[in-house]
mmCIF file of C-alpha atoms in Angstrom:
data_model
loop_
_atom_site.group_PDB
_atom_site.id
_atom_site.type_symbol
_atom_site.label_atom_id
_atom_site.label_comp_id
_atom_site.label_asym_id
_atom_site.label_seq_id
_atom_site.Cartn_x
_atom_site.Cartn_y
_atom_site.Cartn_z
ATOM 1 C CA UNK A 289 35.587 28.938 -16.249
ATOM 2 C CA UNK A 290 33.918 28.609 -19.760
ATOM 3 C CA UNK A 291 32.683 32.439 -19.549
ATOM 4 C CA UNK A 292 36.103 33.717 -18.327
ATOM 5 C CA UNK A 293 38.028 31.890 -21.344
ATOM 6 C CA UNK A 294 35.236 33.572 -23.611
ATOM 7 C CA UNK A 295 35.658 36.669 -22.076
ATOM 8 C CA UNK A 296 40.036 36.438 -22.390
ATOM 9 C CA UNK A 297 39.135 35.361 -26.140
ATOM 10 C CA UNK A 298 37.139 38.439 -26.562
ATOM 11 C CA UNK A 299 39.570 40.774 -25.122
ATOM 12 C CA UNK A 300 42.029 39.421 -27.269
ATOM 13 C CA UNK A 301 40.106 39.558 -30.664
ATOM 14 C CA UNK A 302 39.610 43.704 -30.052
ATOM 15 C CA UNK A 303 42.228 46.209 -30.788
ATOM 16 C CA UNK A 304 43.698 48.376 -28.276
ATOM 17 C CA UNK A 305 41.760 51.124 -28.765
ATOM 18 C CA UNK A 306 38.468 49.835 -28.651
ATOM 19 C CA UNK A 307 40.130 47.967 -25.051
ATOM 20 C CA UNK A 308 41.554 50.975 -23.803
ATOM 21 C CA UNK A 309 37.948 52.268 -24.308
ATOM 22 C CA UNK A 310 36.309 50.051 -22.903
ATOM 23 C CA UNK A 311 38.462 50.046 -19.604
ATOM 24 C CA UNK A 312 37.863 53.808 -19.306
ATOM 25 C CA UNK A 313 34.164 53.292 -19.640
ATOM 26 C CA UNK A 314 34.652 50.768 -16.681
ATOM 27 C CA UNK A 315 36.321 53.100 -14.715
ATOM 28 C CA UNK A 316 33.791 55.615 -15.212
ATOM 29 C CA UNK A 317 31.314 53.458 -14.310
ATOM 30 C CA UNK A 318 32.860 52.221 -11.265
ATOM 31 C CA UNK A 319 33.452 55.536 -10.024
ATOM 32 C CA UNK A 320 29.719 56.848 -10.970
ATOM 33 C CA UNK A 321 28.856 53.741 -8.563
ATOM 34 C CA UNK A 322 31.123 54.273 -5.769
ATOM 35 C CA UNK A 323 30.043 58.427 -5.599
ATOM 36 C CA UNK A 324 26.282 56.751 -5.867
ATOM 37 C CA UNK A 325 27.036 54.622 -2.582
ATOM 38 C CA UNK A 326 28.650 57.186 -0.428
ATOM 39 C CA UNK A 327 25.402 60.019 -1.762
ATOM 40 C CA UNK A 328 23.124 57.259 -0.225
ATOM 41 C CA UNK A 329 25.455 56.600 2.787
ATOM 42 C CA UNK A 330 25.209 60.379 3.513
ATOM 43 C CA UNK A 331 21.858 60.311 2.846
ATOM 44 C CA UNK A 332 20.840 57.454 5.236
ATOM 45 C CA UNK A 333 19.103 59.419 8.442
ATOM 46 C CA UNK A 334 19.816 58.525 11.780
ATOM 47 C CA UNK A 335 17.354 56.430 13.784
ATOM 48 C CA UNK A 336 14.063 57.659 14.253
ATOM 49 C CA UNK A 337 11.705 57.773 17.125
ATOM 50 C CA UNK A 338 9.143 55.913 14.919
ATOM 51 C CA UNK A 339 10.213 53.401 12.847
ATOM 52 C CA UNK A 340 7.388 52.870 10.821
ATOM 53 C CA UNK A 341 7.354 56.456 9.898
ATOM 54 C CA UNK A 342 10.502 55.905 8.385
ATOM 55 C CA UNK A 343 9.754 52.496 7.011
ATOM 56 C CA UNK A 344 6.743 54.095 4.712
ATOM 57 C CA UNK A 345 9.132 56.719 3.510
ATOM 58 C CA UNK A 346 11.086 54.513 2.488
ATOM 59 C CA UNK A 347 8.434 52.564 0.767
ATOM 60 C CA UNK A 348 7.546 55.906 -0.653
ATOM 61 C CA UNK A 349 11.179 57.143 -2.171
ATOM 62 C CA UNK A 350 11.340 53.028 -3.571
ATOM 63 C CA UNK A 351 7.942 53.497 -5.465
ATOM 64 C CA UNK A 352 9.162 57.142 -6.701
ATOM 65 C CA UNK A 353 12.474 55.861 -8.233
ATOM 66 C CA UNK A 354 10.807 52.587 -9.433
ATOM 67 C CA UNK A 355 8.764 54.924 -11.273
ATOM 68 C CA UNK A 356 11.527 57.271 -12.811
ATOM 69 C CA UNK A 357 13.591 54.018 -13.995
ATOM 70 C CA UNK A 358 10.243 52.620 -15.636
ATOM 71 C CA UNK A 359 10.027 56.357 -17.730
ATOM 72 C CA UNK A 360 13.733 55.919 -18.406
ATOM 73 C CA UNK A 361 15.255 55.079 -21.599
ATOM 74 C CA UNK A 362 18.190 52.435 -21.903
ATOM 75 C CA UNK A 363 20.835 53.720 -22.853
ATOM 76 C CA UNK A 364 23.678 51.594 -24.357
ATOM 77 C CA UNK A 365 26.949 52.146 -22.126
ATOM 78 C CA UNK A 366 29.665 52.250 -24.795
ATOM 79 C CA UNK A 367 29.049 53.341 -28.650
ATOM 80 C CA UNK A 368 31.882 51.572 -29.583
ATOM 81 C CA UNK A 369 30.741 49.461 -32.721
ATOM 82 C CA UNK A 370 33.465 46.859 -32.219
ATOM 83 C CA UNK A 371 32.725 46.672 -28.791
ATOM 84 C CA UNK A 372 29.066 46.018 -29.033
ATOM 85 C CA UNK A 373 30.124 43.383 -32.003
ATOM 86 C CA UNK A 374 32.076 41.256 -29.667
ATOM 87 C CA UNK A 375 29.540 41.487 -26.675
ATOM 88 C CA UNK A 376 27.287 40.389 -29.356
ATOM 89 C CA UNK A 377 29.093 37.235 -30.575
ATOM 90 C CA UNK A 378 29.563 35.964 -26.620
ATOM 91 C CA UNK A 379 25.920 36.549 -25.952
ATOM 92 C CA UNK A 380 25.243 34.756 -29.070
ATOM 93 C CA UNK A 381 27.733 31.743 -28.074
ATOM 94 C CA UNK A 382 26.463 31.932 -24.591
ATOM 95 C CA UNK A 383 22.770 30.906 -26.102
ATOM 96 C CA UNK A 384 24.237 28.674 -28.684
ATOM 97 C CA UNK A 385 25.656 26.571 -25.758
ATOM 98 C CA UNK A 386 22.236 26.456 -24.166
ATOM 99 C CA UNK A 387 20.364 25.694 -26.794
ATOM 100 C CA UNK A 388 22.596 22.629 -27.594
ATOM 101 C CA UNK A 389 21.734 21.475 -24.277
ATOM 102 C CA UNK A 390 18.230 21.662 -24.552
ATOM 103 C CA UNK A 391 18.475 19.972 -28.022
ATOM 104 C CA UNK A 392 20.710 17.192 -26.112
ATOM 105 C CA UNK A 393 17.906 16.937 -23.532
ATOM 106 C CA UNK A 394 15.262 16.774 -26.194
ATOM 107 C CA UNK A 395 16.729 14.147 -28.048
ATOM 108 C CA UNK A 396 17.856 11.829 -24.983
ATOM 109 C CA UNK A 397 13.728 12.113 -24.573
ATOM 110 C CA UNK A 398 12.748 11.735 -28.150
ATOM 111 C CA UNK A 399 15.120 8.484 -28.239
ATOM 112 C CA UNK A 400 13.471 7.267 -24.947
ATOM 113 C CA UNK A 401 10.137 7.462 -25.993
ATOM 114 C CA UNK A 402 10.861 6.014 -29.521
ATOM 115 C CA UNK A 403 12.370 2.873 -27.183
ATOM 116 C CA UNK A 404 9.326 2.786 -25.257
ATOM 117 C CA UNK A 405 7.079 3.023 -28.487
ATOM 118 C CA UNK A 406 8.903 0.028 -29.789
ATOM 119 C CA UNK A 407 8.402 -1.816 -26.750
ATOM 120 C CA UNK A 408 4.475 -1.175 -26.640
ATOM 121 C CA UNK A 409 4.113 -2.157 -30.551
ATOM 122 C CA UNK A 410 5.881 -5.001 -29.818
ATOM 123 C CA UNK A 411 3.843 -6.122 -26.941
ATOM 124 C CA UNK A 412 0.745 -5.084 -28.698
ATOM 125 C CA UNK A 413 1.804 -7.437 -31.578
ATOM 126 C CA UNK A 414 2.181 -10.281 -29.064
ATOM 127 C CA UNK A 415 -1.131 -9.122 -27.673
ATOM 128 C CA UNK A 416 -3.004 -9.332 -31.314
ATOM 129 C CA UNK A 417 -1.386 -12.829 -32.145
ATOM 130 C CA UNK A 418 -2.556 -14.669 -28.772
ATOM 131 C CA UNK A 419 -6.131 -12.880 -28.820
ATOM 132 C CA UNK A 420 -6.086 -14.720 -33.060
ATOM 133 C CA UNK A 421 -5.322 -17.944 -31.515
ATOM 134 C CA UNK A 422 -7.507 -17.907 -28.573
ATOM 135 C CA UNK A 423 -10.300 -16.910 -31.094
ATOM 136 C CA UNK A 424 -9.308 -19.617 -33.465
ATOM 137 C CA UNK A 425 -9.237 -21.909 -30.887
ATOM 138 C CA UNK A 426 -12.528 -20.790 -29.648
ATOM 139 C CA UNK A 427 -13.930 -21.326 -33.495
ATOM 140 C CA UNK A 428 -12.465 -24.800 -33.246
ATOM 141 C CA UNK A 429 -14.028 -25.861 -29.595
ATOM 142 C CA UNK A 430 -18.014 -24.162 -31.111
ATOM 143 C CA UNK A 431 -17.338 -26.424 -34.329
ATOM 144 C CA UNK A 432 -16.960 -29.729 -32.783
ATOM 145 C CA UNK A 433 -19.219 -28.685 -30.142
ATOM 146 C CA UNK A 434 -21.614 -28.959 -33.215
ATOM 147 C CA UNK A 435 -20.734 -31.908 -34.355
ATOM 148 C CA UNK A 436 -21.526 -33.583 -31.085
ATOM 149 C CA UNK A 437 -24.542 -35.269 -30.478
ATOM 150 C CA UNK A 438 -26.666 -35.933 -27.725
ATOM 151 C CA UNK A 439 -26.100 -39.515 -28.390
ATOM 152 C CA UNK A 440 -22.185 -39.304 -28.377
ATOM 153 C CA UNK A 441 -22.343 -37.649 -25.295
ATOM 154 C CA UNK A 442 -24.743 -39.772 -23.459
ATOM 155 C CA UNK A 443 -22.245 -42.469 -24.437
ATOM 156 C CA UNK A 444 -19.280 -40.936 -23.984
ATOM 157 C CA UNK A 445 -20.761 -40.074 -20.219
ATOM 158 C CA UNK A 446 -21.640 -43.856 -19.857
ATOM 159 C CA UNK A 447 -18.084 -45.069 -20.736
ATOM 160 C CA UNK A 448 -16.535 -42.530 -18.453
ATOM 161 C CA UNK A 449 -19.195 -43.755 -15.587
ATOM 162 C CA UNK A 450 -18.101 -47.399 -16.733
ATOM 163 C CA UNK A 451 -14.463 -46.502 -16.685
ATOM 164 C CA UNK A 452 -15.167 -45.274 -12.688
ATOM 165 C CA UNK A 453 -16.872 -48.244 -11.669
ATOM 166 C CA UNK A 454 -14.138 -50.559 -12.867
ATOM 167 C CA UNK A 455 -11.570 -48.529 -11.465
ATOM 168 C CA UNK A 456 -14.057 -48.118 -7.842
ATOM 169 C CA UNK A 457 -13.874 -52.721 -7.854
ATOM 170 C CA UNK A 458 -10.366 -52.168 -8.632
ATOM 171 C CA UNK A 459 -9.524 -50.359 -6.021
ATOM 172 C CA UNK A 460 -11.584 -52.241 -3.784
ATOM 173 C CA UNK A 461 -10.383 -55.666 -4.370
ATOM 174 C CA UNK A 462 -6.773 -54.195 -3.491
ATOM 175 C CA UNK A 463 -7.771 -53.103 -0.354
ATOM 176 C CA UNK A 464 -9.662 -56.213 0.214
ATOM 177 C CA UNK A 465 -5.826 -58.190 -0.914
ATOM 178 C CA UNK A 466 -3.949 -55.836 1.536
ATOM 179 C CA UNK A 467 -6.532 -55.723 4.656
ATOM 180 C CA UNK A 468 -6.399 -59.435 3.733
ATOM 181 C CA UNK A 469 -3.203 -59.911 3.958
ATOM 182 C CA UNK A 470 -2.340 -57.836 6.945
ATOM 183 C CA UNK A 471 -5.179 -57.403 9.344
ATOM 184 C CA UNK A 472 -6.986 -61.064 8.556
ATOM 185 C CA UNK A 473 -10.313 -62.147 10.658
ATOM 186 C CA UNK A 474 -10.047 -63.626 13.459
ATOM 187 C CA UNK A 475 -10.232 -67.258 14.086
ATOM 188 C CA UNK A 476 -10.529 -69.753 17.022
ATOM 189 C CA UNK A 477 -7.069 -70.625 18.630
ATOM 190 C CA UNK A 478 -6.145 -74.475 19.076
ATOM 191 C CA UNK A 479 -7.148 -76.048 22.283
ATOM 192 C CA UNK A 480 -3.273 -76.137 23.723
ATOM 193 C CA UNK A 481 -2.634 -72.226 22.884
ATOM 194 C CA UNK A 482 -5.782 -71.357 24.836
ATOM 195 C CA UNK A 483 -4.580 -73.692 27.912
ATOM 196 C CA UNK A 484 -1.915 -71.616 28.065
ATOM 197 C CA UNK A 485 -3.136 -68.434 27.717
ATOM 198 C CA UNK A 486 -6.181 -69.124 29.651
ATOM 199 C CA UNK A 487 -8.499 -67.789 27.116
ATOM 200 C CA UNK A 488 -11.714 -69.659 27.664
ATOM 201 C CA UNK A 489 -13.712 -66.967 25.535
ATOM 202 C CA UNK A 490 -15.101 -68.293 22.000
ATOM 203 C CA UNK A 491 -15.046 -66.066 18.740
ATOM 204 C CA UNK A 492 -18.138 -65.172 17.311
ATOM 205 C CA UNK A 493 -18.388 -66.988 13.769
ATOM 206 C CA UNK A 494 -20.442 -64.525 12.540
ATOM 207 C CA UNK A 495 -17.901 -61.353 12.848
ATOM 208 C CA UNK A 496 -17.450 -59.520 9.535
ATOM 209 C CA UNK A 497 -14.194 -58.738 8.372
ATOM 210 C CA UNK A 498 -12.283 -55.645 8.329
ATOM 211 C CA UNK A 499 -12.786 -54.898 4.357
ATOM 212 C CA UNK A 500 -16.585 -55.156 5.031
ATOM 213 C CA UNK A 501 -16.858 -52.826 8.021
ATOM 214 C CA UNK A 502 -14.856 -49.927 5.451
ATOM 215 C CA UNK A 503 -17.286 -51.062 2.825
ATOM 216 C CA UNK A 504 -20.160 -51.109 4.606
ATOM 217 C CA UNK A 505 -19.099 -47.416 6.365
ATOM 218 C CA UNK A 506 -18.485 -46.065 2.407
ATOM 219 C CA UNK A 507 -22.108 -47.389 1.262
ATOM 220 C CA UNK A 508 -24.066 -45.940 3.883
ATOM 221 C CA UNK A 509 -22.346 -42.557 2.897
ATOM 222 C CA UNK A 510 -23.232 -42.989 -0.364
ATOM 223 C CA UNK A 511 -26.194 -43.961 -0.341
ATOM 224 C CA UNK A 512 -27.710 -41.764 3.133
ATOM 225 C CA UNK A 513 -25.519 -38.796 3.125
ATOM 226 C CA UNK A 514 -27.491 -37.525 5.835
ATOM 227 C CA UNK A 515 -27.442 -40.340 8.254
ATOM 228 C CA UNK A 516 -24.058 -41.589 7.384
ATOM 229 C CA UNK A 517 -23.809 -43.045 10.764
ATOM 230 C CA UNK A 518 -23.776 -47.492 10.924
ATOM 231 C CA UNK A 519 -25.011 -49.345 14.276
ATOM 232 C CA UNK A 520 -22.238 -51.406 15.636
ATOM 233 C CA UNK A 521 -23.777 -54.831 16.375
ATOM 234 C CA UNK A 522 -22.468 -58.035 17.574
ATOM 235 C CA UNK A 523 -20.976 -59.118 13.822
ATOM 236 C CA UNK A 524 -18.151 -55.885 14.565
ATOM 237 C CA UNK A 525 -14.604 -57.704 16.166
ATOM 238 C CA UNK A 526 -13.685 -54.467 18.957
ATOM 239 C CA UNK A 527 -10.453 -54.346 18.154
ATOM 240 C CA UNK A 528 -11.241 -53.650 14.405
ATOM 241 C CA UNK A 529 -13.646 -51.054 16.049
ATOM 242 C CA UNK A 530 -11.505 -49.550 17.902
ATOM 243 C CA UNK A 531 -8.340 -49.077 15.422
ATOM 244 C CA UNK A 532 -10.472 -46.812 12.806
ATOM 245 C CA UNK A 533 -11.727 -44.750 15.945
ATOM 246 C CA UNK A 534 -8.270 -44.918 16.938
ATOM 247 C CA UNK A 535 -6.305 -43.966 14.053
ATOM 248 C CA UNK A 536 -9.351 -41.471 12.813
ATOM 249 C CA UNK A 537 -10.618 -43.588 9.905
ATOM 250 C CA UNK A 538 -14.059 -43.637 11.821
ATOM 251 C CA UNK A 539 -15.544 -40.887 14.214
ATOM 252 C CA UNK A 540 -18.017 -41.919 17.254
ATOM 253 C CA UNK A 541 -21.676 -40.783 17.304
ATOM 254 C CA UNK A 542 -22.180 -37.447 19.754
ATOM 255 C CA UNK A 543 -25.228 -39.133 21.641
ATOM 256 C CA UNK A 544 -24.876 -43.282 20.709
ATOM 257 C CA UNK A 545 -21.293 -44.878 21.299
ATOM 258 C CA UNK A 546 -23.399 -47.640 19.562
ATOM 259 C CA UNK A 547 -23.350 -45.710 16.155
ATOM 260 C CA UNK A 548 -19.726 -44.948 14.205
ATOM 261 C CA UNK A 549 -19.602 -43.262 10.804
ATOM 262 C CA UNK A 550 -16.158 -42.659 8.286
ATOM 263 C CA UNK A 551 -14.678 -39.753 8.832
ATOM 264 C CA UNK A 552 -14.940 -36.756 6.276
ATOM 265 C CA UNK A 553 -11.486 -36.618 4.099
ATOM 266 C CA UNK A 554 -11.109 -33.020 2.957
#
């Protein structure tokens, strides 16, 4: 639509001379085209027997005419100096439309890339202040490293091994209070209660209690990672025996039922 509106405009802007001049070399043209068609219409043969006879003389008459063109001067179709002015100005229009485009395109890129640059210097800025405070802190950590002595450190491990150990009785007297509380040793019934249960069986009074069966199970751990495993003797109650097997607190030896060891918490 934009070239037929430039090509109105242009019609418009010459006189009628240079028009009426212009439509006669059209016609001229159109008719030196049209006589053209119908000479190589007539010329055309008929089919032949062997095709690709006739397809290399073809080939042959295209190559010959290429040829003449190539030798051939251009010769400008109208000498009409107004003419040629105006087919000047829309050629010139036609490229100045282009090349606002490509300028258009070129800047949309130049202003993308100037984004991105900004972007990237700003990240690199980030980059530079957290690799001056990781240095700086780095400086900091190999100056009181320095300062530090082998003394301070030997007692500064000995409080935190101190610290442990209180926390390690802590701990344990708490679950000495709860198993205490909760799962007590057993004692000897009165003399009516077993009448009428009928338990003539006596408790052992040298069972251990619940808290030393754990403790004893954590020391041999400790202390013979290898052989973690603890005979069960006479001084274990079976029910107290049978609760950490139960509820996986303790695990049975492969070969003895005799030995039980506490179970590895991952």
């Amino acid at each position: 639509m934009a070239e037929v509106k430039l090509g109105g405009q242009a019609a418009a802007e010459l006189s009628e001379a240079a028009q009426r001049e212009l439509m006669d070399q059209c016609e001229e043209q159109f008719a030196q085209l049209e006589k053209l068609q119908n000479e190589i219409i007539l010329c055309e043969p008929e089919s032949c027997e062997n095709p690709r006879e006739q397809a290399v003389n073809r080939l042959m008459a295209t190559e010959a005419e290429l040829k003449q063109w190539l030798t051939m001067e251009p010769e400008l179709l109208i000498s009409n100096s107004e003419v040629l002015l105006q087919a000047g100005k829309e050629e010139m229009l036609k490229l100045c439309s282009e090349l606002e485009m490509v300028v258009a395109c070129h800047e949309a890129k130049r202003d993308k890339l100037r984004e991105t640059k900004e972007l990237e210097q700003k990240w690199l800025e980030e980059k530079k202040q957290v690799l001056i405070a990781a240095n700086d802190h780095a400086e900091r950590l190999q100056t009181e490293k320095g300062k530090l002595s082998e003394q301070s450190i030997l007692q500064d491990t000995k409080a935190k091994i101190q610290k442990m150990k209180v926390y390690q009785e802590r701990l344990m007297e708490s679950l000495g209070d709860v198993l205490e509380k909760h799962v007590p040793l057993p004692q000897n019934e009165s003399a009516t209660k077993r009448k009428k249960k009928n338990i003539t069986q006596e408790l052992d009074e040298d069972l251990i209690s619940l808290n030393e069966i754990l403790e004893l199970l954590m020391n041999k751990v400790l202390n013979t990672p290898h052989d973690p495993y603890v005979t069960v003797d006479g001084t274990f109650w079976p029910p107290y025996t049978e609760m950490l097997l139960r509820y996986g607190i303790a695990v049975r030896h492969q070969e003895n039922n005799f030995k039980i060891r506490l179970e590895t918490f991952c």
